[in-house]
PDB file of C-alpha atoms in Angstrom:
ATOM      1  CA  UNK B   1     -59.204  16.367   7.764  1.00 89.00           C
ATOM      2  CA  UNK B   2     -60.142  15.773  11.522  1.00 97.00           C
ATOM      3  CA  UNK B   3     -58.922  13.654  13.960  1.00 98.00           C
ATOM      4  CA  UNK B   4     -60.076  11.175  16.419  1.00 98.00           C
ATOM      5  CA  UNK B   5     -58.502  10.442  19.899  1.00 98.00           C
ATOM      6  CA  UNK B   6     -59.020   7.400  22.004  1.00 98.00           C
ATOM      7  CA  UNK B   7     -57.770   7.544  25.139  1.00 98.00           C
ATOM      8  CA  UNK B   8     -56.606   4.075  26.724  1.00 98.00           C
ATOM      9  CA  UNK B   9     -59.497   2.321  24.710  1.00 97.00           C
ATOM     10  CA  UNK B  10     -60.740  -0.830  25.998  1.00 96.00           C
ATOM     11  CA  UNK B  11     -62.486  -2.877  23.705  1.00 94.00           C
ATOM     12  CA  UNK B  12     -60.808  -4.397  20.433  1.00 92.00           C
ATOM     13  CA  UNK B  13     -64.426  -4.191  18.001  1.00 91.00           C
ATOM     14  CA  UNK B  14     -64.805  -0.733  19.166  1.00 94.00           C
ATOM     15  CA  UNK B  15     -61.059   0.760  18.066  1.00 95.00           C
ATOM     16  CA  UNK B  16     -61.378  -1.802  14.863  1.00 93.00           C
ATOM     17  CA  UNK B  17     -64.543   0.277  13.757  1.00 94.00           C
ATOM     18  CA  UNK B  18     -62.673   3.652  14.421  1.00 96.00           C
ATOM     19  CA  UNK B  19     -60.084   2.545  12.423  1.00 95.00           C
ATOM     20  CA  UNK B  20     -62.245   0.688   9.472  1.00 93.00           C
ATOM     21  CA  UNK B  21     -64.313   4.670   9.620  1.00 96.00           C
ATOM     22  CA  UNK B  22     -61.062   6.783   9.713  1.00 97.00           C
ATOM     23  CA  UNK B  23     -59.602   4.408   6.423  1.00 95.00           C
ATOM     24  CA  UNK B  24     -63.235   5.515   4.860  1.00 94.00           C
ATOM     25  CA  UNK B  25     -62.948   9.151   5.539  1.00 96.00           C
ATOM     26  CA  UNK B  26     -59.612   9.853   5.282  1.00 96.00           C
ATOM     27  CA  UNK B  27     -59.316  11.248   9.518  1.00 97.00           C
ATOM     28  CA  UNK B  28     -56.192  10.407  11.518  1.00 97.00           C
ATOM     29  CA  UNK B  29     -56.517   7.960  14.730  1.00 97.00           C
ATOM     30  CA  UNK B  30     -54.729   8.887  17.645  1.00 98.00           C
ATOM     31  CA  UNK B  31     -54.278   5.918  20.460  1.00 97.00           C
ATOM     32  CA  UNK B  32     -52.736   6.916  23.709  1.00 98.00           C
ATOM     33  CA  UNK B  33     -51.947   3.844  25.281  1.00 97.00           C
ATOM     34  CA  UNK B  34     -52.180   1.933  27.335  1.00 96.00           C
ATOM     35  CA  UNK B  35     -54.408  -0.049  24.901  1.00 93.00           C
ATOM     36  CA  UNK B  36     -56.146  -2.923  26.736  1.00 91.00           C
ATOM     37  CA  UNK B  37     -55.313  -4.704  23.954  1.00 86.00           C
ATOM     38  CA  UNK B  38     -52.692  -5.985  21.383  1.00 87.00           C
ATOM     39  CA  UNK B  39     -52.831  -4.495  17.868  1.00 85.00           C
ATOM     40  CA  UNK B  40     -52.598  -7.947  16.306  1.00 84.00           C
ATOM     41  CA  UNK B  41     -55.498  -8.728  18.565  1.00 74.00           C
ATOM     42  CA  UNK B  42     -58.333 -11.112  16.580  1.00 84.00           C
ATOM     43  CA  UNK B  43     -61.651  -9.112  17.525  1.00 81.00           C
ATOM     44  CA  UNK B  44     -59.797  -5.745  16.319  1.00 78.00           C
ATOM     45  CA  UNK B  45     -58.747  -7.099  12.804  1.00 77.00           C
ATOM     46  CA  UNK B  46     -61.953  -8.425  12.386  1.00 80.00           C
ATOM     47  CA  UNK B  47     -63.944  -5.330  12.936  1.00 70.00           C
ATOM     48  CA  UNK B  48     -61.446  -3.579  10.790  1.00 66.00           C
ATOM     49  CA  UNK B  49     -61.592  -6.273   8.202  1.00 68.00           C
ATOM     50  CA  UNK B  50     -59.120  -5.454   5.609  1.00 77.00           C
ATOM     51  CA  UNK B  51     -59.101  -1.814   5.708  1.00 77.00           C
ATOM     52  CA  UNK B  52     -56.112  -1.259   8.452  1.00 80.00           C
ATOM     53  CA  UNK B  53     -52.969  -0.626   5.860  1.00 83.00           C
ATOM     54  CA  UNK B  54     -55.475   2.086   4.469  1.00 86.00           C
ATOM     55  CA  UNK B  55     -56.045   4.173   8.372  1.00 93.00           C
ATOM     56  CA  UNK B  56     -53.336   6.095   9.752  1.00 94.00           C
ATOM     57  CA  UNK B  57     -52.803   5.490  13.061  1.00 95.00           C
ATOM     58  CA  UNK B  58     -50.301   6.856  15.391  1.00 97.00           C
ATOM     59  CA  UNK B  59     -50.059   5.653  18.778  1.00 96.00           C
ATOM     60  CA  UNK B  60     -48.563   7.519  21.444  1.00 98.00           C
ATOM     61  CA  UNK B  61     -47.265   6.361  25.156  1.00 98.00           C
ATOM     62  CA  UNK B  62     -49.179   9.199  26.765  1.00 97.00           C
ATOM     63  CA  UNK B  63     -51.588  12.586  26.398  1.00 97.00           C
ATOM     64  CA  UNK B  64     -48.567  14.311  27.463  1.00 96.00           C
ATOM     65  CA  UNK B  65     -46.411  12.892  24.877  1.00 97.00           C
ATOM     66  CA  UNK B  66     -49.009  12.762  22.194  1.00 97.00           C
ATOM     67  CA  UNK B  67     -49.519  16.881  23.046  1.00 96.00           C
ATOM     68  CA  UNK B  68     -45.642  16.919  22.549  1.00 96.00           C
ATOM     69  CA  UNK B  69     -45.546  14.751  19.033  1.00 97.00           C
ATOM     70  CA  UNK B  70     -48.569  16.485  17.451  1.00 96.00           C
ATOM     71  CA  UNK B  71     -48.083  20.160  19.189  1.00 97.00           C
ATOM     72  CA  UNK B  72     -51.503  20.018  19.652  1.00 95.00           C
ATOM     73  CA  UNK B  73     -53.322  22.801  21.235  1.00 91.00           C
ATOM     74  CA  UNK B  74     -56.074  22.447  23.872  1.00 86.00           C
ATOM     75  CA  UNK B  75     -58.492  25.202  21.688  1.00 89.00           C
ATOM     76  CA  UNK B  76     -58.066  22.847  18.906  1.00 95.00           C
ATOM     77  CA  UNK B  77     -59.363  19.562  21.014  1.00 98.00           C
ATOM     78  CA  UNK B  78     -63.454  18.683  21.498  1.00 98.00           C
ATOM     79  CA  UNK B  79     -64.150  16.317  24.138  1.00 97.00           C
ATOM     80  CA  UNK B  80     -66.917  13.860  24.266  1.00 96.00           C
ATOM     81  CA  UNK B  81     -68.232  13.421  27.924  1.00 94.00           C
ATOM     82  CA  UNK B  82     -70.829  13.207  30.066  1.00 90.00           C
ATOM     83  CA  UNK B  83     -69.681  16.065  32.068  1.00 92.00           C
ATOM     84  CA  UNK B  84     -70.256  18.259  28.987  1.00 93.00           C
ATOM     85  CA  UNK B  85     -73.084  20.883  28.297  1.00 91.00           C
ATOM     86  CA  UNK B  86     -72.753  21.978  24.725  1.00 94.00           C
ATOM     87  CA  UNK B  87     -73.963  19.837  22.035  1.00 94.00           C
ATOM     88  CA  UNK B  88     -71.211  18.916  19.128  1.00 95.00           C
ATOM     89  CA  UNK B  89     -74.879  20.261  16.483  1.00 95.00           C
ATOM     90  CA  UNK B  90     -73.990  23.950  17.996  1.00 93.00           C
ATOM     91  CA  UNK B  91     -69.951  23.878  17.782  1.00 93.00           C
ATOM     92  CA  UNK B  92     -68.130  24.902  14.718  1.00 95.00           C
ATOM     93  CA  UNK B  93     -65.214  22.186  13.792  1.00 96.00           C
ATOM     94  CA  UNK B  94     -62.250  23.357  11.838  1.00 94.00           C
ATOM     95  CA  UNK B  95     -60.629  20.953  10.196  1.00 95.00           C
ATOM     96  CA  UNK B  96     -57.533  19.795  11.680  1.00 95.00           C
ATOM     97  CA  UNK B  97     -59.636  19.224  14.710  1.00 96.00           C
ATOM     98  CA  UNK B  98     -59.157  16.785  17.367  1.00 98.00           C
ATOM     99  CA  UNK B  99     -62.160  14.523  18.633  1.00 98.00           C
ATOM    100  CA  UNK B 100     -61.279  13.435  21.912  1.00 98.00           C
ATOM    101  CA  UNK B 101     -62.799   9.953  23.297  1.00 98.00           C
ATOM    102  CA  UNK B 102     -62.445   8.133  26.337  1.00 97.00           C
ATOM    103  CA  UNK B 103     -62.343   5.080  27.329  1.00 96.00           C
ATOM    104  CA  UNK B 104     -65.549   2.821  27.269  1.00 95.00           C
ATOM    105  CA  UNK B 105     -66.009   1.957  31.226  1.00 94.00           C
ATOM    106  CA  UNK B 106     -64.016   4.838  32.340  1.00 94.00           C
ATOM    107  CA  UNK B 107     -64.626   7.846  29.997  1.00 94.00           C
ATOM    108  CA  UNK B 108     -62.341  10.330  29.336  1.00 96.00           C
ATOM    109  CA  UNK B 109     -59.606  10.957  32.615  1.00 96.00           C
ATOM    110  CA  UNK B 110     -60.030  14.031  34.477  1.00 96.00           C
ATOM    111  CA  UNK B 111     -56.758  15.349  34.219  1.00 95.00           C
ATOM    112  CA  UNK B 112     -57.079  15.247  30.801  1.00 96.00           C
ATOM    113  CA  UNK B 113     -60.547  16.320  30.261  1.00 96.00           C
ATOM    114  CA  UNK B 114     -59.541  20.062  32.613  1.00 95.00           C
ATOM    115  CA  UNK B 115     -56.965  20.646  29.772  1.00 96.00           C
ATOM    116  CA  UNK B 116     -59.043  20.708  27.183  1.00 97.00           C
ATOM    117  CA  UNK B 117     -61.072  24.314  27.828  1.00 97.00           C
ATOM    118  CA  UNK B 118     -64.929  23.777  29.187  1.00 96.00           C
ATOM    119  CA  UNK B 119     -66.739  24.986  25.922  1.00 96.00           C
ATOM    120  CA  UNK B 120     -65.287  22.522  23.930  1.00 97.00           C
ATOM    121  CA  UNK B 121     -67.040  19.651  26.122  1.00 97.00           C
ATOM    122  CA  UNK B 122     -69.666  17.931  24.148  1.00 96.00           C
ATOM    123  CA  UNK B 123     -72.295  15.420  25.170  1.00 94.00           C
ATOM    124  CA  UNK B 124     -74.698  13.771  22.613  1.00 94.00           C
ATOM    125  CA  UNK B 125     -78.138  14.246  22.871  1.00 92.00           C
ATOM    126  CA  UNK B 126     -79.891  11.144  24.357  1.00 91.00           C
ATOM    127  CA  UNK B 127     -82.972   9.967  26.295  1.00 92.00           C
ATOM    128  CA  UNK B 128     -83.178  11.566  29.754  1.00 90.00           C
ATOM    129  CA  UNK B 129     -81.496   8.490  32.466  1.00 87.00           C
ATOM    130  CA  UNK B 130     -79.224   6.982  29.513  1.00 86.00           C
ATOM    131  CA  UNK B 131     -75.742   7.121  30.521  1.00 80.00           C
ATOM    132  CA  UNK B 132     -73.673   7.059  27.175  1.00 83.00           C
ATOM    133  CA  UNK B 133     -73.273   5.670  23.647  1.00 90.00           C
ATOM    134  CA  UNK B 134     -70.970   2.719  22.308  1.00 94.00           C
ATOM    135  CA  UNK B 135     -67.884   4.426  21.736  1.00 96.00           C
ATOM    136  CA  UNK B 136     -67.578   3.702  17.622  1.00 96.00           C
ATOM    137  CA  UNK B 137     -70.749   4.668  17.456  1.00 96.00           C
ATOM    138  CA  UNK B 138     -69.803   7.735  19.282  1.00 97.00           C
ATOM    139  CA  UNK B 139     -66.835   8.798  17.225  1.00 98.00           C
ATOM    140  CA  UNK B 140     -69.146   8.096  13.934  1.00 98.00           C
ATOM    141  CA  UNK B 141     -71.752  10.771  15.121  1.00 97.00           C
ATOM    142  CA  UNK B 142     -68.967  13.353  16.348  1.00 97.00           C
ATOM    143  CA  UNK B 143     -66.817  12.888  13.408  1.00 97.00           C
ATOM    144  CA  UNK B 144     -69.476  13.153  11.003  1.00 97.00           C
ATOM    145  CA  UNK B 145     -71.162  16.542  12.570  1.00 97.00           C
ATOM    146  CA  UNK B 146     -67.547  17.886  12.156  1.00 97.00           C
ATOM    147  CA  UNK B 147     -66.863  16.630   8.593  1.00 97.00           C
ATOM    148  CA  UNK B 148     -70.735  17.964   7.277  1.00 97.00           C
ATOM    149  CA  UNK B 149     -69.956  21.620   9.128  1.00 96.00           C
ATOM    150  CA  UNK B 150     -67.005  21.364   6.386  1.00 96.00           C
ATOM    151  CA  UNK B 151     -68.553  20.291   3.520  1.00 95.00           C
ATOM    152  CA  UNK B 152     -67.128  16.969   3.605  1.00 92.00           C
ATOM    153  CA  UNK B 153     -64.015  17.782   2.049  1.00 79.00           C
TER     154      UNK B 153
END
């Protein structure tokens, strides 16, 4: 089992996907607020459509006290970010993992990003001059590398 960490995520759709894929593969979502948005917001049920009683979401009122409530070490987080070097196709996942996101204008916070240690910083592979990937979309491919290195159980 992995899980998948937005931090302050922005855009309803976006977290309603994340949760619709984490009800389909049985991974934990982690929001650290603040949320841009309400959880009874329209575009985020939608996207979700009628698979939010089967996700497990926690939401937590910080990193800090999310690090507290999970005791959650930093060798145990991956990072997606554009400051990253290492691709998630040559990291080994454990599961248990956590899949840390940003959020979609502003990325993942630096404070947060220099406690997680600077080999687990991912980036995706993408055309040279692109600047990033929709953030489901995002989580999907990260998850999914992690969940294949472990046989999908």
């Amino acid at each position: 089992m992995f899980n998948i960490v937005l931090v302050q995520p922005e855009i309803p759709p976006n977290t309603g996907n994340v949760i619709r894929l984490c009800a389909n593969t049985g991974w934990q979502l982690h929001l650290i607020e603040p949320l841009a948005f309400s959880m009874d917001d329209k575009q985020l049920r939608r996207a979700g459509l009628d698979y939010h009683e089967a996700a497990r979401v926690k939401r937590h009122a910080s990193w800090e006290a999310f690090l507290v409530a999970e005791d959650v070490k930093a060798s145990a987080c991956f990072a997606l970010t554009t400051k990253g070097q290492r691709s998630p196709y040559d990291t080994p996942f454990r599961p248990g993992s956590y899949l840390v996101f940003g959020s979609e204008t502003k990325g993942l916070p630096e404070h947060i990003r220099t406690q997680i240690p600077f080999e687990n910083w991912m980036r995706l592979p993408m055309k040279d001059g692109q600047r990033s990937l929709n953030l489901s979309n995002a989580v999907a491919i990260m998850g999914y590398e992690a969940w294949r290195q472990n046989g999908f159980g």
